[in-house]
Amino acid sequence: MNRVASGLLVCGLVLAGNARAEAGDSAAPAHRHQFSLYLRGTGMVYLSDARTMGGAGGGIGVRDTVDDRYIFQADVSTLGLLGRVLAVRAGAGMQWGTGTWRPAALLSLTALTGDRLTFLTTAHPTPINRPAVSLGVSAAPARFSLGATQLSLLELGVGVGPELPGAGLALHVGLVEVSASF
């Protein structure tokens, strides 16, 4: 009987705390974080005068959405077609809307490493062996939120990376991304 009373008291306190937080109580936390894990199917390519690398594949990532608006994420993907490539990406951005449709835009730093096609030129007489790093923007216009899950059907991104001398162009297409909050 004592456990039942304690359980009811805890439930009452939790419900009262939620009601106060929804009413805009100043004791509520300043930032609300929603952590999620996501799986993605993607295609990426990095093109420059000295090398080409990329391919299509899948990956896994983690995301923190702060105040249901600001996005911070990191993911890793394995790509094939032009060989085996590992893509590591970190990004920050925003999502809009309050309903089911939640489009987003992100600024991302991406590094590709692994197999590549190398081109020897007068500007690059030796192969470049470091990862292809690029800074870019991406937009996810077909992104939807369904409770604790999110679905993105198309994400388009473009970026630029230093090849010194010169620059490389990075392109990516996120075909599908499914996430679940925890």
mmCIF file with all atom_site columns, C-alpha atoms in Angstrom:
data_model
loop_
_atom_site.group_PDB
_atom_site.id
_atom_site.type_symbol
_atom_site.label_atom_id
_atom_site.label_alt_id
_atom_site.label_comp_id
_atom_site.label_asym_id
_atom_site.label_entity_id
_atom_site.label_seq_id
_atom_site.pdbx_PDB_ins_code
_atom_site.Cartn_x
_atom_site.Cartn_y
_atom_site.Cartn_z
_atom_site.occupancy
_atom_site.B_iso_or_equiv
_atom_site.pdbx_formal_charge
_atom_site.auth_seq_id
_atom_site.auth_comp_id
_atom_site.auth_asym_id
_atom_site.auth_atom_id
_atom_site.pdbx_PDB_model_num
ATOM 1   C CA . MET A 1 1   ? 0.000  0.000  0.000   1.00 0.00 ? 1   MET A CA 1
ATOM 2   C CA . ASN A 1 2   ? 2.899  2.348  0.786   1.00 0.00 ? 2   ASN A CA 1
ATOM 3   C CA . ARG A 1 3   ? 4.392  1.743  -2.699  1.00 0.00 ? 3   ARG A CA 1
ATOM 4   C CA . VAL A 1 4   ? 1.096  2.644  -4.369  1.00 0.00 ? 4   VAL A CA 1
ATOM 5   C CA . ALA A 1 5   ? 0.920  5.947  -2.456  1.00 0.00 ? 5   ALA A CA 1
ATOM 6   C CA . SER A 1 6   ? 4.550  6.738  -3.312  1.00 0.00 ? 6   SER A CA 1
ATOM 7   C CA . GLY A 1 7   ? 3.921  5.958  -6.991  1.00 0.00 ? 7   GLY A CA 1
ATOM 8   C CA . LEU A 1 8   ? 0.848  8.201  -7.071  1.00 0.00 ? 8   LEU A CA 1
ATOM 9   C CA . LEU A 1 9   ? 2.808  11.011 -5.400  1.00 0.00 ? 9   LEU A CA 1
ATOM 10  C CA . VAL A 1 10  ? 5.637  10.730 -7.954  1.00 0.00 ? 10  VAL A CA 1
ATOM 11  C CA . CYS A 1 11  ? 3.133  10.715 -10.851 1.00 0.00 ? 11  CYS A CA 1
ATOM 12  C CA . GLY A 1 12  ? 1.383  13.758 -9.402  1.00 0.00 ? 12  GLY A CA 1
ATOM 13  C CA . LEU A 1 13  ? 4.674  15.650 -9.063  1.00 0.00 ? 13  LEU A CA 1
ATOM 14  C CA . VAL A 1 14  ? 5.690  14.793 -12.625 1.00 0.00 ? 14  VAL A CA 1
ATOM 15  C CA . LEU A 1 15  ? 2.316  15.928 -14.006 1.00 0.00 ? 15  LEU A CA 1
ATOM 16  C CA . ALA A 1 16  ? 2.432  19.130 -11.963 1.00 0.00 ? 16  ALA A CA 1
ATOM 17  C CA . GLY A 1 17  ? 5.975  19.830 -13.173 1.00 0.00 ? 17  GLY A CA 1
ATOM 18  C CA . ASN A 1 18  ? 4.914  19.305 -16.799 1.00 0.00 ? 18  ASN A CA 1
ATOM 19  C CA . ALA A 1 19  ? 1.939  21.639 -16.354 1.00 0.00 ? 19  ALA A CA 1
ATOM 20  C CA . ARG A 1 20  ? 4.194  24.346 -14.887 1.00 0.00 ? 20  ARG A CA 1
ATOM 21  C CA . ALA A 1 21  ? 6.738  23.953 -17.716 1.00 0.00 ? 21  ALA A CA 1
ATOM 22  C CA . GLU A 1 22  ? 3.988  24.228 -20.351 1.00 0.00 ? 22  GLU A CA 1
ATOM 23  C CA . ALA A 1 23  ? 2.591  27.325 -18.649 1.00 0.00 ? 23  ALA A CA 1
ATOM 24  C CA . GLY A 1 24  ? 5.946  29.080 -19.113 1.00 0.00 ? 24  GLY A CA 1
ATOM 25  C CA . ASP A 1 25  ? 7.218  28.798 -15.559 1.00 0.00 ? 25  ASP A CA 1
ATOM 26  C CA . SER A 1 26  ? 10.613 30.485 -15.150 1.00 0.00 ? 26  SER A CA 1
ATOM 27  C CA . ALA A 1 27  ? 11.908 27.385 -13.345 1.00 0.00 ? 27  ALA A CA 1
ATOM 28  C CA . ALA A 1 28  ? 11.652 25.397 -16.585 1.00 0.00 ? 28  ALA A CA 1
ATOM 29  C CA . PRO A 1 29  ? 14.957 24.545 -18.324 1.00 0.00 ? 29  PRO A CA 1
ATOM 30  C CA . ALA A 1 30  ? 16.220 27.234 -20.709 1.00 0.00 ? 30  ALA A CA 1
ATOM 31  C CA . HIS A 1 31  ? 16.930 24.737 -23.523 1.00 0.00 ? 31  HIS A CA 1
ATOM 32  C CA . ARG A 1 32  ? 15.128 21.532 -24.360 1.00 0.00 ? 32  ARG A CA 1
ATOM 33  C CA . HIS A 1 33  ? 17.274 18.907 -26.106 1.00 0.00 ? 33  HIS A CA 1
ATOM 34  C CA . GLN A 1 34  ? 15.902 16.094 -28.260 1.00 0.00 ? 34  GLN A CA 1
ATOM 35  C CA . PHE A 1 35  ? 18.519 13.479 -29.101 1.00 0.00 ? 35  PHE A CA 1
ATOM 36  C CA . SER A 1 36  ? 18.003 11.125 -32.019 1.00 0.00 ? 36  SER A CA 1
ATOM 37  C CA . LEU A 1 37  ? 19.799 8.385  -33.885 1.00 0.00 ? 37  LEU A CA 1
ATOM 38  C CA . TYR A 1 38  ? 19.446 8.264  -37.667 1.00 0.00 ? 38  TYR A CA 1
ATOM 39  C CA . LEU A 1 39  ? 20.188 5.973  -40.598 1.00 0.00 ? 39  LEU A CA 1
ATOM 40  C CA . ARG A 1 40  ? 20.788 7.436  -44.043 1.00 0.00 ? 40  ARG A CA 1
ATOM 41  C CA . GLY A 1 41  ? 21.198 6.424  -47.649 1.00 0.00 ? 41  GLY A CA 1
ATOM 42  C CA . THR A 1 42  ? 23.417 8.898  -49.473 1.00 0.00 ? 42  THR A CA 1
ATOM 43  C CA . GLY A 1 43  ? 25.559 9.676  -52.467 1.00 0.00 ? 43  GLY A CA 1
ATOM 44  C CA . MET A 1 44  ? 28.622 11.949 -52.306 1.00 0.00 ? 44  MET A CA 1
ATOM 45  C CA . VAL A 1 45  ? 31.312 12.975 -54.746 1.00 0.00 ? 45  VAL A CA 1
ATOM 46  C CA . TYR A 1 46  ? 34.364 15.245 -54.480 1.00 0.00 ? 46  TYR A CA 1
ATOM 47  C CA . LEU A 1 47  ? 35.733 16.589 -57.776 1.00 0.00 ? 47  LEU A CA 1
ATOM 48  C CA . SER A 1 48  ? 38.955 18.510 -58.365 1.00 0.00 ? 48  SER A CA 1
ATOM 49  C CA . ASP A 1 49  ? 41.743 18.748 -60.936 1.00 0.00 ? 49  ASP A CA 1
ATOM 50  C CA . ALA A 1 50  ? 43.837 16.397 -58.775 1.00 0.00 ? 50  ALA A CA 1
ATOM 51  C CA . ARG A 1 51  ? 41.342 13.731 -57.646 1.00 0.00 ? 51  ARG A CA 1
ATOM 52  C CA . THR A 1 52  ? 37.819 12.363 -57.725 1.00 0.00 ? 52  THR A CA 1
ATOM 53  C CA . MET A 1 53  ? 36.347 10.324 -54.899 1.00 0.00 ? 53  MET A CA 1
ATOM 54  C CA . GLY A 1 54  ? 32.972 9.333  -53.525 1.00 0.00 ? 54  GLY A CA 1
ATOM 55  C CA . GLY A 1 55  ? 30.134 6.990  -54.316 1.00 0.00 ? 55  GLY A CA 1
ATOM 56  C CA . ALA A 1 56  ? 26.823 5.796  -52.913 1.00 0.00 ? 56  ALA A CA 1
ATOM 57  C CA . GLY A 1 57  ? 26.124 4.012  -49.666 1.00 0.00 ? 57  GLY A CA 1
ATOM 58  C CA . GLY A 1 58  ? 24.682 4.287  -46.192 1.00 0.00 ? 58  GLY A CA 1
ATOM 59  C CA . GLY A 1 59  ? 25.533 5.585  -42.779 1.00 0.00 ? 59  GLY A CA 1
ATOM 60  C CA . ILE A 1 60  ? 24.545 6.229  -39.199 1.00 0.00 ? 60  ILE A CA 1
ATOM 61  C CA . GLY A 1 61  ? 24.517 9.425  -37.150 1.00 0.00 ? 61  GLY A CA 1
ATOM 62  C CA . VAL A 1 62  ? 23.435 11.233 -34.010 1.00 0.00 ? 62  VAL A CA 1
ATOM 63  C CA . ARG A 1 63  ? 21.529 14.502 -33.793 1.00 0.00 ? 63  ARG A CA 1
ATOM 64  C CA . ASP A 1 64  ? 20.661 16.987 -31.060 1.00 0.00 ? 64  ASP A CA 1
ATOM 65  C CA . THR A 1 65  ? 17.706 19.273 -31.757 1.00 0.00 ? 65  THR A CA 1
ATOM 66  C CA . VAL A 1 66  ? 17.624 22.219 -29.344 1.00 0.00 ? 66  VAL A CA 1
ATOM 67  C CA . ASP A 1 67  ? 14.352 24.041 -28.652 1.00 0.00 ? 67  ASP A CA 1
ATOM 68  C CA . ASP A 1 68  ? 12.769 22.154 -31.580 1.00 0.00 ? 68  ASP A CA 1
ATOM 69  C CA . ARG A 1 69  ? 14.625 24.501 -33.968 1.00 0.00 ? 69  ARG A CA 1
ATOM 70  C CA . TYR A 1 70  ? 18.449 24.245 -33.919 1.00 0.00 ? 70  TYR A CA 1
ATOM 71  C CA . ILE A 1 71  ? 20.117 21.087 -35.241 1.00 0.00 ? 71  ILE A CA 1
ATOM 72  C CA . PHE A 1 72  ? 23.581 19.753 -34.353 1.00 0.00 ? 72  PHE A CA 1
ATOM 73  C CA . GLN A 1 73  ? 24.560 16.442 -35.929 1.00 0.00 ? 73  GLN A CA 1
ATOM 74  C CA . ALA A 1 74  ? 27.412 14.109 -36.817 1.00 0.00 ? 74  ALA A CA 1
ATOM 75  C CA . ASP A 1 75  ? 27.410 11.016 -38.994 1.00 0.00 ? 75  ASP A CA 1
ATOM 76  C CA . VAL A 1 76  ? 29.660 8.495  -40.697 1.00 0.00 ? 76  VAL A CA 1
ATOM 77  C CA . SER A 1 77  ? 28.903 6.754  -44.001 1.00 0.00 ? 77  SER A CA 1
ATOM 78  C CA . THR A 1 78  ? 30.566 4.108  -46.133 1.00 0.00 ? 78  THR A CA 1
ATOM 79  C CA . LEU A 1 79  ? 30.423 4.685  -49.882 1.00 0.00 ? 79  LEU A CA 1
ATOM 80  C CA . GLY A 1 80  ? 31.134 2.469  -52.872 1.00 0.00 ? 80  GLY A CA 1
ATOM 81  C CA . LEU A 1 81  ? 31.216 2.684  -56.713 1.00 0.00 ? 81  LEU A CA 1
ATOM 82  C CA . LEU A 1 82  ? 34.563 4.502  -57.111 1.00 0.00 ? 82  LEU A CA 1
ATOM 83  C CA . GLY A 1 83  ? 36.174 2.212  -54.557 1.00 0.00 ? 83  GLY A CA 1
ATOM 84  C CA . ARG A 1 84  ? 35.673 2.191  -50.790 1.00 0.00 ? 84  ARG A CA 1
ATOM 85  C CA . VAL A 1 85  ? 35.298 5.622  -49.199 1.00 0.00 ? 85  VAL A CA 1
ATOM 86  C CA . LEU A 1 86  ? 34.566 6.653  -45.625 1.00 0.00 ? 86  LEU A CA 1
ATOM 87  C CA . ALA A 1 87  ? 32.663 9.945  -45.216 1.00 0.00 ? 87  ALA A CA 1
ATOM 88  C CA . VAL A 1 88  ? 32.589 11.760 -41.865 1.00 0.00 ? 88  VAL A CA 1
ATOM 89  C CA . ARG A 1 89  ? 30.298 14.770 -41.574 1.00 0.00 ? 89  ARG A CA 1
ATOM 90  C CA . ALA A 1 90  ? 29.501 17.280 -38.812 1.00 0.00 ? 90  ALA A CA 1
ATOM 91  C CA . GLY A 1 91  ? 26.871 19.953 -39.238 1.00 0.00 ? 91  GLY A CA 1
ATOM 92  C CA . ALA A 1 92  ? 24.711 22.591 -37.632 1.00 0.00 ? 92  ALA A CA 1
ATOM 93  C CA . GLY A 1 93  ? 21.579 24.273 -38.889 1.00 0.00 ? 93  GLY A CA 1
ATOM 94  C CA . MET A 1 94  ? 17.920 25.033 -38.402 1.00 0.00 ? 94  MET A CA 1
ATOM 95  C CA . GLN A 1 95  ? 14.565 23.423 -39.043 1.00 0.00 ? 95  GLN A CA 1
ATOM 96  C CA . TRP A 1 96  ? 11.333 25.304 -39.643 1.00 0.00 ? 96  TRP A CA 1
ATOM 97  C CA . GLY A 1 97  ? 7.663  24.618 -39.060 1.00 0.00 ? 97  GLY A CA 1
ATOM 98  C CA . THR A 1 98  ? 5.691  23.201 -36.177 1.00 0.00 ? 98  THR A CA 1
ATOM 99  C CA . GLY A 1 99  ? 3.584  20.549 -37.871 1.00 0.00 ? 99  GLY A CA 1
ATOM 100 C CA . THR A 1 100 ? 4.431  17.461 -39.851 1.00 0.00 ? 100 THR A CA 1
ATOM 101 C CA . TRP A 1 101 ? 6.460  19.218 -42.565 1.00 0.00 ? 101 TRP A CA 1
ATOM 102 C CA . ARG A 1 102 ? 9.842  20.281 -41.080 1.00 0.00 ? 102 ARG A CA 1
ATOM 103 C CA . PRO A 1 103 ? 12.249 21.517 -43.818 1.00 0.00 ? 103 PRO A CA 1
ATOM 104 C CA . ALA A 1 104 ? 15.829 22.181 -42.709 1.00 0.00 ? 104 ALA A CA 1
ATOM 105 C CA . ALA A 1 105 ? 19.073 23.803 -43.847 1.00 0.00 ? 105 ALA A CA 1
ATOM 106 C CA . LEU A 1 106 ? 22.552 22.944 -42.533 1.00 0.00 ? 106 LEU A CA 1
ATOM 107 C CA . LEU A 1 107 ? 26.156 24.075 -42.739 1.00 0.00 ? 107 LEU A CA 1
ATOM 108 C CA . SER A 1 108 ? 28.372 20.957 -42.874 1.00 0.00 ? 108 SER A CA 1
ATOM 109 C CA . LEU A 1 109 ? 32.043 20.074 -42.663 1.00 0.00 ? 109 LEU A CA 1
ATOM 110 C CA . THR A 1 110 ? 32.708 16.819 -44.532 1.00 0.00 ? 110 THR A CA 1
ATOM 111 C CA . ALA A 1 111 ? 35.837 14.671 -44.850 1.00 0.00 ? 111 ALA A CA 1
ATOM 112 C CA . LEU A 1 112 ? 36.172 11.851 -47.393 1.00 0.00 ? 112 LEU A CA 1
ATOM 113 C CA . THR A 1 113 ? 38.977 9.325  -47.128 1.00 0.00 ? 113 THR A CA 1
ATOM 114 C CA . GLY A 1 114 ? 39.753 6.085  -48.893 1.00 0.00 ? 114 GLY A CA 1
ATOM 115 C CA . ASP A 1 115 ? 40.000 5.059  -52.545 1.00 0.00 ? 115 ASP A CA 1
ATOM 116 C CA . ARG A 1 116 ? 40.143 7.767  -55.207 1.00 0.00 ? 116 ARG A CA 1
ATOM 117 C CA . LEU A 1 117 ? 40.920 8.432  -58.828 1.00 0.00 ? 117 LEU A CA 1
ATOM 118 C CA . THR A 1 118 ? 44.103 10.535 -58.952 1.00 0.00 ? 118 THR A CA 1
ATOM 119 C CA . PHE A 1 119 ? 45.110 12.871 -61.758 1.00 0.00 ? 119 PHE A CA 1
ATOM 120 C CA . LEU A 1 120 ? 48.683 14.127 -62.029 1.00 0.00 ? 120 LEU A CA 1
ATOM 121 C CA . THR A 1 121 ? 48.871 17.680 -63.374 1.00 0.00 ? 121 THR A CA 1
ATOM 122 C CA . THR A 1 122 ? 51.534 20.371 -63.491 1.00 0.00 ? 122 THR A CA 1
ATOM 123 C CA . ALA A 1 123 ? 49.922 21.974 -60.420 1.00 0.00 ? 123 ALA A CA 1
ATOM 124 C CA . HIS A 1 124 ? 49.763 18.579 -58.642 1.00 0.00 ? 124 HIS A CA 1
ATOM 125 C CA . PRO A 1 125 ? 52.694 16.440 -59.864 1.00 0.00 ? 125 PRO A CA 1
ATOM 126 C CA . THR A 1 126 ? 52.280 13.982 -56.949 1.00 0.00 ? 126 THR A CA 1
ATOM 127 C CA . PRO A 1 127 ? 49.094 12.313 -55.679 1.00 0.00 ? 127 PRO A CA 1
ATOM 128 C CA . ILE A 1 128 ? 47.236 13.999 -52.808 1.00 0.00 ? 128 ILE A CA 1
ATOM 129 C CA . ASN A 1 129 ? 47.018 11.532 -49.924 1.00 0.00 ? 129 ASN A CA 1
ATOM 130 C CA . ARG A 1 130 ? 45.172 13.600 -47.306 1.00 0.00 ? 130 ARG A CA 1
ATOM 131 C CA . PRO A 1 131 ? 41.377 13.414 -46.837 1.00 0.00 ? 131 PRO A CA 1
ATOM 132 C CA . ALA A 1 132 ? 39.210 15.573 -49.074 1.00 0.00 ? 132 ALA A CA 1
ATOM 133 C CA . VAL A 1 133 ? 37.718 18.129 -46.682 1.00 0.00 ? 133 VAL A CA 1
ATOM 134 C CA . SER A 1 134 ? 34.915 20.467 -47.713 1.00 0.00 ? 134 SER A CA 1
ATOM 135 C CA . LEU A 1 135 ? 32.655 23.071 -46.167 1.00 0.00 ? 135 LEU A CA 1
ATOM 136 C CA . GLY A 1 136 ? 29.180 23.319 -47.610 1.00 0.00 ? 136 GLY A CA 1
ATOM 137 C CA . VAL A 1 137 ? 25.483 23.937 -47.241 1.00 0.00 ? 137 VAL A CA 1
ATOM 138 C CA . SER A 1 138 ? 22.627 21.521 -47.652 1.00 0.00 ? 138 SER A CA 1
ATOM 139 C CA . ALA A 1 139 ? 18.849 21.792 -47.791 1.00 0.00 ? 139 ALA A CA 1
ATOM 140 C CA . ALA A 1 140 ? 16.316 19.139 -46.830 1.00 0.00 ? 140 ALA A CA 1
ATOM 141 C CA . PRO A 1 141 ? 12.996 20.379 -48.258 1.00 0.00 ? 141 PRO A CA 1
ATOM 142 C CA . ALA A 1 142 ? 11.151 17.031 -48.021 1.00 0.00 ? 142 ALA A CA 1
ATOM 143 C CA . ARG A 1 143 ? 11.624 16.426 -44.286 1.00 0.00 ? 143 ARG A CA 1
ATOM 144 C CA . PHE A 1 144 ? 8.739  15.260 -42.108 1.00 0.00 ? 144 PHE A CA 1
ATOM 145 C CA . SER A 1 145 ? 8.273  14.730 -38.370 1.00 0.00 ? 145 SER A CA 1
ATOM 146 C CA . LEU A 1 146 ? 5.899  12.057 -37.109 1.00 0.00 ? 146 LEU A CA 1
ATOM 147 C CA . GLY A 1 147 ? 6.050  12.100 -33.318 1.00 0.00 ? 147 GLY A CA 1
ATOM 148 C CA . ALA A 1 148 ? 9.377  10.670 -32.176 1.00 0.00 ? 148 ALA A CA 1
ATOM 149 C CA . THR A 1 149 ? 10.442 9.765  -35.736 1.00 0.00 ? 149 THR A CA 1
ATOM 150 C CA . GLN A 1 150 ? 11.553 11.882 -38.669 1.00 0.00 ? 150 GLN A CA 1
ATOM 151 C CA . LEU A 1 151 ? 11.755 11.049 -42.364 1.00 0.00 ? 151 LEU A CA 1
ATOM 152 C CA . SER A 1 152 ? 13.737 12.983 -44.962 1.00 0.00 ? 152 SER A CA 1
ATOM 153 C CA . LEU A 1 153 ? 13.331 11.918 -48.581 1.00 0.00 ? 153 LEU A CA 1
ATOM 154 C CA . LEU A 1 154 ? 15.669 14.332 -50.288 1.00 0.00 ? 154 LEU A CA 1
ATOM 155 C CA . GLU A 1 155 ? 18.630 16.392 -49.129 1.00 0.00 ? 155 GLU A CA 1
ATOM 156 C CA . LEU A 1 156 ? 20.778 18.334 -51.587 1.00 0.00 ? 156 LEU A CA 1
ATOM 157 C CA . GLY A 1 157 ? 24.175 19.769 -50.714 1.00 0.00 ? 157 GLY A CA 1
ATOM 158 C CA . VAL A 1 158 ? 27.104 21.554 -52.280 1.00 0.00 ? 158 VAL A CA 1
ATOM 159 C CA . GLY A 1 159 ? 30.469 22.496 -50.820 1.00 0.00 ? 159 GLY A CA 1
ATOM 160 C CA . VAL A 1 160 ? 33.990 23.586 -51.613 1.00 0.00 ? 160 VAL A CA 1
ATOM 161 C CA . GLY A 1 161 ? 37.332 22.212 -50.434 1.00 0.00 ? 161 GLY A CA 1
ATOM 162 C CA . PRO A 1 162 ? 40.915 23.429 -50.710 1.00 0.00 ? 162 PRO A CA 1
ATOM 163 C CA . GLU A 1 163 ? 43.250 21.605 -53.088 1.00 0.00 ? 163 GLU A CA 1
ATOM 164 C CA . LEU A 1 164 ? 45.995 24.278 -53.059 1.00 0.00 ? 164 LEU A CA 1
ATOM 165 C CA . PRO A 1 165 ? 46.498 25.347 -55.694 1.00 0.00 ? 165 PRO A CA 1
ATOM 166 C CA . GLY A 1 166 ? 42.876 25.266 -56.727 1.00 0.00 ? 166 GLY A CA 1
ATOM 167 C CA . ALA A 1 167 ? 39.709 24.036 -55.132 1.00 0.00 ? 167 ALA A CA 1
ATOM 168 C CA . GLY A 1 168 ? 37.469 21.004 -55.173 1.00 0.00 ? 168 GLY A CA 1
ATOM 169 C CA . LEU A 1 169 ? 33.703 20.794 -55.568 1.00 0.00 ? 169 LEU A CA 1
ATOM 170 C CA . ALA A 1 170 ? 31.755 18.550 -53.195 1.00 0.00 ? 170 ALA A CA 1
ATOM 171 C CA . LEU A 1 171 ? 28.228 17.389 -54.048 1.00 0.00 ? 171 LEU A CA 1
ATOM 172 C CA . HIS A 1 172 ? 25.926 15.185 -52.032 1.00 0.00 ? 172 HIS A CA 1
ATOM 173 C CA . VAL A 1 173 ? 22.416 13.828 -52.291 1.00 0.00 ? 173 VAL A CA 1
ATOM 174 C CA . GLY A 1 174 ? 20.721 12.362 -49.245 1.00 0.00 ? 174 GLY A CA 1
ATOM 175 C CA . LEU A 1 175 ? 18.245 9.891  -50.711 1.00 0.00 ? 175 LEU A CA 1
ATOM 176 C CA . VAL A 1 176 ? 16.514 8.814  -47.502 1.00 0.00 ? 176 VAL A CA 1
ATOM 177 C CA . GLU A 1 177 ? 17.076 9.423  -43.806 1.00 0.00 ? 177 GLU A CA 1
ATOM 178 C CA . VAL A 1 178 ? 15.069 7.906  -40.960 1.00 0.00 ? 178 VAL A CA 1
ATOM 179 C CA . SER A 1 179 ? 15.585 8.999  -37.360 1.00 0.00 ? 179 SER A CA 1
ATOM 180 C CA . ALA A 1 180 ? 14.173 8.051  -33.977 1.00 0.00 ? 180 ALA A CA 1
ATOM 181 C CA . SER A 1 181 ? 14.365 10.191 -30.840 1.00 0.00 ? 181 SER A CA 1
ATOM 182 C CA . PHE A 1 182 ? 15.411 8.821  -27.473 1.00 0.00 ? 182 PHE A CA 1
#
